[in-house]
XYZ file of C-alpha atoms in Angstrom:
589
model
C -14.271 167.782 -100.901
C -13.508 165.560 -97.930
C -10.088 163.971 -97.655
C -10.011 160.222 -98.072
C -8.616 158.195 -95.165
C -5.269 156.596 -95.855
C -5.083 153.143 -94.262
C -1.780 151.838 -92.945
C -1.012 148.132 -92.973
C 0.030 146.981 -89.524
C -0.607 144.296 -86.962
C -3.015 146.279 -84.817
C -6.466 145.038 -83.961
C -9.317 145.876 -86.279
C -10.731 148.446 -83.877
C -7.409 150.247 -83.554
C -6.844 150.072 -87.331
C -10.103 151.845 -88.065
C -9.399 154.378 -85.320
C -6.109 155.230 -87.008
C -7.820 155.504 -90.364
C -10.337 157.996 -89.041
C -7.516 160.012 -87.502
C -5.955 160.602 -90.928
C -9.260 162.032 -92.103
C -9.712 164.185 -89.022
C -6.213 165.645 -89.126
C -6.139 166.315 -92.850
C -6.255 170.060 -93.639
C -8.454 169.281 -96.644
C -11.065 167.508 -94.577
C -13.117 170.621 -93.798
C -15.036 172.602 -96.365
C -13.294 175.978 -96.744
C -16.555 177.880 -97.040
C -17.788 176.323 -93.816
C -14.646 177.491 -91.998
C -14.883 181.066 -93.318
C -18.612 181.784 -92.971
C -20.298 182.346 -89.622
C -23.000 179.660 -89.180
C -26.610 180.168 -88.141
C -28.072 178.486 -85.059
C -31.607 177.884 -83.811
C -33.444 177.140 -80.568
C -32.194 173.554 -80.336
C -28.594 174.703 -79.865
C -29.381 177.530 -77.442
C -31.607 175.313 -75.266
C -28.816 172.732 -75.065
C -26.369 175.477 -74.081
C -28.727 176.645 -71.330
C -28.925 173.087 -69.960
C -25.120 172.899 -69.773
C -24.866 176.310 -68.145
C -27.248 175.002 -65.467
C -25.064 171.904 -65.092
C -21.987 174.075 -64.520
C -23.892 176.242 -62.056
C -24.993 173.210 -60.056
C -21.538 171.600 -60.041
C -19.898 174.720 -58.639
C -22.641 175.225 -56.045
C -21.822 171.709 -54.839
C -18.133 172.628 -54.530
C -18.215 176.195 -53.220
C -21.254 176.168 -50.922
C -19.959 173.728 -48.284
C -16.459 175.273 -48.476
C -17.804 178.607 -47.248
C -19.268 177.145 -44.049
C -16.837 174.274 -43.558
C -15.836 175.404 -40.059
C -19.478 175.471 -38.981
C -20.119 172.016 -40.454
C -17.061 170.576 -38.684
C -18.090 172.169 -35.386
C -21.700 170.985 -35.683
C -20.568 167.404 -36.402
C -17.817 167.572 -33.730
C -14.956 166.751 -36.091
C -13.070 169.812 -37.314
C -9.927 167.767 -38.053
C -11.683 165.802 -40.820
C -13.873 168.622 -42.152
C -11.634 169.388 -45.158
C -12.452 165.931 -46.586
C -16.027 167.083 -47.206
C -14.618 169.212 -50.039
C -11.529 167.150 -50.930
C -13.545 164.043 -51.903
C -15.341 165.990 -54.636
C -12.029 166.698 -56.355
C -10.816 163.145 -55.792
C -13.917 161.651 -57.405
C -13.711 164.106 -60.297
C -10.013 163.402 -60.861
C -10.510 159.647 -60.999
C -13.971 159.200 -62.538
C -13.790 162.126 -64.965
C -11.549 160.349 -67.513
C -13.668 157.173 -67.346
C -16.904 159.070 -67.953
C -15.383 161.069 -70.809
C -13.828 158.061 -72.518
C -17.044 156.073 -72.157
C -19.024 158.955 -73.663
C -16.811 158.824 -76.772
C -16.721 155.028 -77.089
C -20.440 154.380 -76.512
C -21.680 157.728 -77.912
C -23.780 157.993 -74.776
C -23.059 161.475 -73.472
C -26.667 162.256 -72.673
C -27.252 158.946 -70.870
C -24.080 159.303 -68.792
C -24.837 162.904 -67.890
C -28.383 162.104 -66.789
C -27.250 159.114 -64.704
C -24.390 161.036 -63.063
C -26.655 163.929 -62.120
C -29.258 161.526 -60.729
C -26.623 159.911 -58.473
C -25.615 163.359 -57.223
C -29.278 164.064 -56.471
C -29.342 160.965 -54.248
C -26.153 162.042 -52.473
C -27.526 165.539 -51.836
C -30.640 163.977 -50.298
C -28.516 161.800 -47.960
C -26.311 164.660 -46.695
C -28.875 166.619 -44.599
C -29.448 163.679 -42.253
C -25.769 163.364 -41.331
C -25.028 162.917 -37.636
C -21.293 162.395 -38.246
C -18.753 163.877 -40.610
C -18.233 160.470 -42.217
C -21.810 160.123 -43.483
C -21.494 163.601 -44.970
C -18.235 162.621 -46.666
C -19.906 159.529 -48.178
C -22.809 161.697 -49.372
C -20.328 164.052 -51.011
C -18.654 161.105 -52.735
C -22.008 160.400 -54.406
C -22.382 164.089 -55.261
C -18.889 163.848 -56.743
C -20.169 161.489 -59.445
C -22.105 164.357 -61.008
C -19.168 166.645 -60.370
C -16.995 164.179 -62.328
C -18.929 165.044 -65.502
C -17.142 168.419 -65.542
C -15.130 167.463 -68.686
C -18.359 166.969 -70.652
C -19.775 170.180 -69.199
C -16.822 171.989 -70.799
C -16.515 169.910 -73.979
C -20.115 169.893 -75.230
C -20.658 173.709 -75.353
C -17.416 174.013 -77.344
C -18.088 171.237 -79.842
C -21.623 172.396 -80.701
C -20.398 175.940 -81.508
C -17.771 177.204 -84.007
C -14.141 176.851 -82.994
C -13.645 180.614 -83.143
C -16.383 181.070 -80.549
C -14.798 178.683 -78.060
C -13.304 181.388 -75.823
C -16.748 182.997 -75.585
C -18.418 179.600 -75.072
C -16.055 178.886 -72.196
C -16.647 182.409 -70.882
C -20.372 181.615 -70.757
C -19.677 178.354 -68.940
C -17.397 180.176 -66.512
C -19.988 182.899 -65.916
C -22.458 180.226 -64.815
C -19.789 178.759 -62.547
C -18.917 182.165 -61.091
C -22.571 183.000 -60.475
C -22.676 179.755 -58.504
C -19.515 180.767 -56.675
C -21.296 183.953 -55.605
C -24.787 182.646 -54.872
C -23.873 179.219 -53.470
C -21.738 180.438 -50.559
C -24.127 183.347 -49.899
C -27.032 180.912 -49.628
C -25.015 178.570 -47.388
C -23.856 181.505 -45.246
C -27.335 182.996 -44.884
C -28.871 179.654 -43.920
C -26.081 178.888 -41.462
C -26.364 182.344 -39.905
C -30.032 181.701 -39.224
C -29.292 178.348 -37.581
C -25.819 176.828 -37.291
C -27.253 173.311 -36.866
C -29.913 173.177 -39.583
C -28.647 175.867 -41.956
C -26.044 173.847 -43.838
C -28.452 170.904 -43.916
C -31.069 173.050 -45.655
C -28.377 174.084 -48.106
C -27.927 170.447 -49.142
C -31.675 170.219 -49.796
C -31.299 173.291 -52.008
C -28.439 171.507 -53.758
C -30.632 168.413 -54.219
C -33.251 170.558 -55.955
C -30.573 171.892 -58.319
C -29.332 168.401 -59.185
C -32.915 167.303 -59.857
C -33.556 170.305 -62.107
C -30.272 169.716 -63.947
C -31.118 166.068 -64.565
C -34.460 167.074 -66.108
C -32.906 169.940 -68.121
C -30.308 167.702 -69.777
C -32.859 164.951 -70.420
C -35.281 167.386 -72.065
C -32.970 169.981 -73.604
C -29.955 168.055 -74.958
C -30.677 165.947 -78.052
C -27.418 165.166 -79.871
C -27.943 163.288 -83.149
C -26.585 159.760 -83.254
C -22.985 159.642 -84.421
C -21.029 156.604 -85.464
C -17.544 155.806 -84.239
C -14.822 153.432 -85.332
C -15.754 151.157 -82.401
C -19.455 150.691 -83.245
C -18.908 147.164 -84.533
C -17.317 145.952 -81.283
C -19.179 144.066 -78.576
C -20.048 145.717 -75.259
C -17.154 144.059 -73.421
C -14.692 144.930 -76.190
C -15.760 148.535 -75.838
C -15.315 148.328 -72.064
C -11.769 147.065 -72.630
C -10.995 150.316 -74.479
C -11.616 152.288 -71.272
C -8.441 152.738 -69.251
C -9.686 151.026 -66.082
C -6.166 150.012 -65.023
C -4.876 153.569 -65.263
C -7.895 154.939 -63.417
C -7.488 152.324 -60.692
C -3.820 153.177 -60.171
C -4.599 156.903 -60.134
C -7.443 156.447 -57.635
C -5.345 154.315 -55.276
C -2.336 156.614 -55.487
C -4.324 159.802 -54.896
C -6.382 158.348 -52.040
C -3.320 157.031 -50.202
C -1.190 160.134 -50.767
C -3.876 162.606 -49.670
C -4.706 160.429 -46.648
C -1.034 160.359 -45.648
C -0.625 164.122 -45.979
C -3.789 164.724 -43.960
C -2.480 162.484 -41.162
C 0.854 164.328 -40.969
C 0.882 167.236 -38.549
C -2.625 166.306 -37.384
C -3.427 162.921 -35.860
C 0.206 161.822 -36.193
C 3.590 163.442 -36.661
C 5.226 163.635 -40.101
C 7.776 161.011 -39.033
C 5.171 158.562 -37.724
C 5.157 155.169 -39.490
C 1.433 155.454 -40.330
C 1.957 158.804 -42.040
C 5.112 157.846 -43.919
C 3.949 154.401 -45.075
C 0.647 155.748 -46.424
C 2.349 158.598 -48.266
C 5.138 156.416 -49.685
C 2.735 153.748 -50.979
C 0.590 156.492 -52.522
C 3.590 158.066 -54.254
C 4.681 154.640 -55.499
C 1.213 154.001 -56.980
C 1.283 157.378 -58.739
C 4.715 156.550 -60.191
C 3.388 153.192 -61.410
C 0.441 155.052 -62.969
C 2.836 157.357 -64.827
C 4.980 154.466 -66.092
C 1.882 152.507 -67.180
C 0.473 155.483 -69.123
C 3.881 155.988 -70.733
C 4.866 152.421 -71.584
C 1.846 150.226 -70.873
C -0.759 151.809 -73.160
C -1.050 154.332 -75.981
C -4.747 155.092 -75.541
C -5.142 155.514 -71.782
C -6.070 158.566 -69.747
C -2.938 160.222 -71.132
C -3.583 159.242 -74.754
C -0.305 159.547 -76.643
C -1.971 161.230 -79.630
C -2.652 164.232 -77.401
C 1.063 164.934 -77.074
C 1.925 164.686 -80.778
C 1.890 167.325 -83.510
C 4.565 169.845 -82.532
C 4.363 173.251 -80.888
C 0.815 174.187 -81.898
C -0.648 170.822 -80.874
C 1.084 168.393 -78.536
C 3.321 170.917 -76.791
C 0.514 173.422 -76.364
C -1.729 170.709 -74.924
C 0.926 169.605 -72.413
C 1.545 173.203 -71.299
C -2.207 173.774 -70.926
C -2.511 170.741 -68.665
C 0.335 172.096 -66.530
C -1.217 175.582 -66.475
C -4.565 174.307 -65.227
C -2.747 172.255 -62.569
C -1.087 175.464 -61.337
C -4.334 177.454 -61.591
C -6.000 174.908 -59.317
C -3.270 175.271 -56.697
C -3.840 179.016 -56.756
C -7.650 179.136 -56.632
C -8.228 176.178 -54.292
C -5.854 177.727 -51.761
C -7.829 180.952 -51.848
C -11.249 179.264 -51.840
C -10.484 177.080 -48.829
C -8.499 179.485 -46.625
C -9.755 182.988 -47.380
C -13.058 182.313 -45.522
C -11.054 181.044 -42.521
C -8.847 184.151 -42.633
C -11.926 186.377 -42.786
C -13.725 184.546 -39.974
C -10.771 184.753 -37.583
C -9.475 188.228 -38.431
C -12.478 190.328 -39.447
C -15.952 188.919 -38.692
C -17.630 185.847 -37.221
C -20.934 186.478 -39.006
C -21.222 183.556 -41.468
C -23.078 185.678 -44.019
C -20.473 188.453 -43.892
C -17.685 185.877 -44.139
C -19.159 184.727 -47.435
C -20.012 188.258 -48.586
C -16.400 189.396 -48.229
C -15.281 186.579 -50.542
C -17.379 188.079 -53.326
C -14.664 190.699 -53.775
C -12.925 188.020 -55.862
C -15.827 186.307 -57.594
C -17.890 189.317 -58.732
C -15.016 190.988 -60.646
C -14.271 187.594 -62.188
C -17.804 187.399 -63.628
C -17.210 190.565 -65.649
C -13.547 189.960 -66.456
C -14.184 186.487 -67.877
C -16.359 188.047 -70.609
C -13.634 190.571 -71.407
C -10.942 187.881 -71.591
C -13.190 185.671 -73.741
C -14.056 188.477 -76.146
C -10.415 189.578 -76.399
C -9.307 186.043 -77.241
C -12.053 185.617 -79.855
C -11.443 189.041 -81.380
C -7.677 188.629 -81.771
C -7.736 184.830 -82.244
C -5.126 184.122 -79.577
C -4.991 182.780 -76.026
C -1.348 183.396 -75.128
C -1.292 187.138 -74.383
C -4.677 187.368 -72.566
C -3.722 184.306 -70.524
C -0.402 185.851 -69.491
C -2.095 189.076 -68.385
C -4.708 187.107 -66.458
C -2.062 185.192 -64.535
C -0.230 188.476 -63.783
C -3.323 189.911 -62.059
C -4.060 186.570 -60.376
C -0.529 186.234 -58.961
C -0.404 189.875 -57.874
C -3.539 189.414 -55.802
C -2.111 186.331 -54.087
C 1.130 188.103 -53.263
C -0.928 190.884 -51.684
C -2.984 188.400 -49.642
C 0.214 186.856 -48.280
C 0.955 190.188 -46.552
C -2.403 190.569 -44.752
C -2.298 191.354 -41.031
C -5.094 191.618 -38.432
C -6.874 194.972 -38.770
C -6.453 195.203 -42.557
C -9.925 194.331 -43.917
C -9.737 196.858 -46.781
C -6.413 195.429 -47.970
C -7.878 191.925 -48.016
C -10.831 193.049 -50.152
C -8.615 195.016 -52.552
C -6.216 192.125 -53.164
C -9.145 189.703 -53.574
C -10.604 192.003 -56.231
C -7.262 192.112 -58.081
C -7.087 188.338 -57.944
C -10.633 188.015 -59.276
C -9.850 190.164 -62.330
C -7.071 187.740 -63.221
C -9.015 184.591 -62.342
C -11.482 185.291 -65.145
C -8.843 184.359 -67.754
C -7.009 181.066 -66.974
C -9.824 178.532 -66.852
C -11.637 179.633 -70.016
C -8.497 180.210 -72.096
C -6.637 177.096 -70.993
C -9.660 174.879 -71.750
C -9.991 176.668 -75.106
C -6.328 175.986 -75.825
C -6.749 172.317 -75.011
C -9.773 171.928 -77.271
C -8.128 173.775 -80.165
C -4.823 171.908 -79.981
C -6.284 168.372 -80.034
C -8.256 166.439 -82.690
C -12.007 166.446 -82.166
C -12.188 162.680 -81.706
C -10.221 163.206 -78.487
C -11.857 166.426 -77.298
C -13.650 164.809 -74.347
C -10.558 162.807 -73.390
C -8.355 165.905 -73.659
C -10.775 167.991 -71.604
C -11.018 165.213 -69.018
C -7.243 164.966 -68.801
C -6.998 168.698 -68.231
C -9.836 169.056 -65.727
C -8.601 165.947 -63.921
C -5.202 167.579 -63.536
C -7.048 170.528 -61.971
C -8.990 168.234 -59.660
C -5.868 166.288 -58.707
C -4.019 169.518 -57.932
C -6.982 170.756 -55.910
C -7.223 167.529 -53.913
C -3.494 167.163 -53.268
C -2.769 170.793 -52.452
C -5.911 171.219 -50.360
C -4.498 168.532 -48.097
C -0.915 169.846 -48.354
C -2.069 173.388 -47.567
C -4.164 172.148 -44.662
C -1.181 170.212 -43.294
C 1.139 173.217 -43.700
C -1.421 175.495 -42.038
C -2.064 173.086 -39.144
C 1.658 172.539 -38.579
C 2.320 176.281 -38.327
C -0.789 176.921 -36.226
C 0.161 174.128 -33.842
C 3.435 175.969 -33.257
C 2.349 179.622 -33.405
C -0.942 179.576 -31.495
C 0.301 178.323 -28.093
C 3.508 180.323 -28.470
C 1.802 183.649 -29.291
C -1.101 183.264 -26.846
C 1.131 182.166 -23.978
C 3.419 185.148 -24.515
C 0.478 187.600 -24.636
C -1.273 186.072 -21.616
C 1.907 186.085 -19.565
C 2.535 189.733 -20.435
C -1.047 190.536 -19.330
C -0.356 189.042 -15.876
C -2.051 185.618 -16.228
C -0.498 183.031 -13.859
C 1.671 180.513 -15.717
C -0.298 177.595 -14.257
C -3.472 178.907 -15.928
C -1.973 179.402 -19.382
C -2.678 175.850 -20.755
C -6.363 176.074 -19.806
C -6.509 179.613 -21.172
C -5.047 178.546 -24.535
C -7.459 175.606 -24.833
C -10.547 177.663 -24.004
C -9.527 180.538 -26.290
C -8.682 178.323 -29.278
C -12.000 176.480 -29.002
C -13.982 179.720 -28.595
C -15.454 178.478 -25.304
C -16.365 181.732 -23.545
C -17.816 179.934 -20.524
C -14.624 177.963 -19.892
C -12.564 181.081 -20.567
C -14.289 182.961 -17.766
C -13.517 180.142 -15.325
C -9.741 180.155 -15.902
C -7.989 181.045 -12.648
C -6.611 184.591 -12.644
C -8.101 185.575 -15.982
C -8.750 189.264 -16.622
C -10.422 191.189 -19.452
C -6.973 192.449 -20.479
C -5.638 188.890 -20.688
C -8.617 187.827 -22.809
C -8.296 190.766 -25.219
C -4.533 190.356 -25.567
C -4.934 186.608 -25.996
C -7.551 187.137 -28.734
C -5.196 189.476 -30.613
C -2.400 186.927 -30.312
C -4.709 184.200 -31.643
C -5.536 186.361 -34.662
C -1.870 186.951 -35.350
C -1.140 183.231 -35.068
C -3.835 182.470 -37.657
C -2.631 185.240 -39.973
C 0.960 183.974 -39.867
C -0.206 180.361 -40.354
C -2.508 181.027 -43.322
C 0.127 183.215 -44.981
C 2.049 180.130 -46.127
C -0.916 179.006 -48.277
C -0.884 182.212 -50.315
C 2.915 182.116 -50.612
C 2.731 178.573 -52.069
C -0.016 179.649 -54.491
C 1.855 182.789 -55.620
C 4.972 180.736 -56.357
C 3.033 178.620 -58.828
C 1.505 181.788 -60.266
C 4.959 183.033 -61.230
C 5.700 179.698 -62.927
C 2.392 179.931 -64.821
C 3.246 183.405 -66.143
C 6.508 182.061 -67.552
C 4.869 178.954 -69.067
C 2.330 181.046 -70.999
C 5.016 182.279 -73.420
C 5.737 178.746 -74.616
C 2.194 178.199 -75.950
C 1.768 177.754 -79.712
C -0.154 179.869 -82.227
C -3.776 178.684 -82.542
C -4.885 181.341 -85.008
C -5.419 178.943 -87.942
C -7.686 176.601 -85.974
C -9.906 179.406 -84.641
C -12.330 179.334 -87.587
C -16.095 178.843 -87.986
C -16.026 175.062 -88.321
C -18.447 173.268 -85.961
C -17.096 169.900 -84.817
C -20.317 168.365 -83.467
C -23.432 170.358 -84.417
C -26.671 169.205 -82.827
C -28.860 170.760 -85.513
C -29.403 168.322 -88.369
C -29.429 169.815 -91.854
C -32.758 169.372 -93.592
C -33.094 168.282 -97.178
C -33.514 171.855 -98.456
C -30.310 172.926 -96.782
C -32.065 175.642 -94.763
C -29.858 174.941 -91.764
C -26.287 176.056 -92.219
C -24.915 173.393 -89.893
C -24.687 169.734 -90.608
C -24.090 166.544 -88.732
C -20.588 165.422 -87.974
């Protein structure tokens, strides 16, 4: 029998009072039917079609992220703005980090997940259609901001497959989601690389048309294939504006302002301006201040904001596990975003300039991850634990990054081997951390909890993409002229010609290189080797930063709680409605 809610007399508003009452029912161990938790349920086409629609959504979202990243240098060169090219990718994470919690909270409050998903994907379709006509990097960035709206629905893309399947299957459900994402990580960059190889000017533009087709197909798939039954919430009786007031708009505004200012400041430092320049410092300081205000507001100003206080309650197996999972996904983002953004640059400079081969070499990470994610998911489901598989995954992941930090010019096999090791480990963190989050929080907050976690990943990706870029540019600015000048001088190039030689070599301008006074084939070859070494020593810092956080993640894994009891066959939000004869094992929530 279901547990009866136990009301508490207090001075809260009616909406909050009912919310608290429902929480007692949701958290009561007697609330679920024991037979339902012990017996494996039966599912039909309606559930599997919905799952397929969400796998397509995940595929499309990752294509939008990984495709442009693989040919970012070519995009920046074609639009004559390589200094701002990283923002094409960074804005996706910024939009996800700020809009994700709003979309997730609104989906819970208004019970409008399908409507929000369809609208978000439609906006991304518009953005993907705008991108191909870009004549400047800034139009492309704006187009990617629109694409980011669909990317911001990532929390729902993770939450829905888990809530429509049994809790015990959640590691496998997340493995399926991650397989779709990894297939996109393989095919998206390969498609972008192949198109760009054919034509550096039109190739990446055609890729955005391909992306537009995916967003259109995803919009239709969710509209046709996802039919969740209507569920009632404790806020149904409130007016539209009262419901809007339950969305943490203040917190989201502070987070957006803080992130935008901080990432802008870090991108200015070491690039357009020095780190001590007033423009750089003032922007960074104001951004940090806004982020501090956001933290204080979420702590003292509200109990039900982006960082809902109920998420952090319940002891080791609930609140503490959730908090550690958020931190783990933050660290995982630092690790994988560093690799995703800089490994193609490393490959292009050190091993091959063929855009298709640049992308193909990156598959040494992603293809092993496709297979390993199934193994990690099955292991977690079989033994009903996330802690040990997660620790082993981070060990492999960190080992690969440490190996990549040692790469030198002329070591292509080493780079592939360490990428493969990293990929084996990468298959574990995302699926198991998201599983841990969804098992350690009450179902009424599953979308909010998932949004909080994926937003932490997006925030880490956005911040550290800019930090890594700044660290790389600062080192390259020092190493490149120093190394090339030394090599050119040793090859007999006149000192007066060295500045022109460095400029022509760094820009890849072969025509200008041949016109440098006193240049010889030996000077060019030695200068090219010095340029490669400068890039290798500059990119190395990115992998060192990532590996440091990998070590911290390995340690944090051992503080996770035991989720064995919650990994049962209960389905939190089935989409198959039980008929009157009881033929369907599932029932509405």
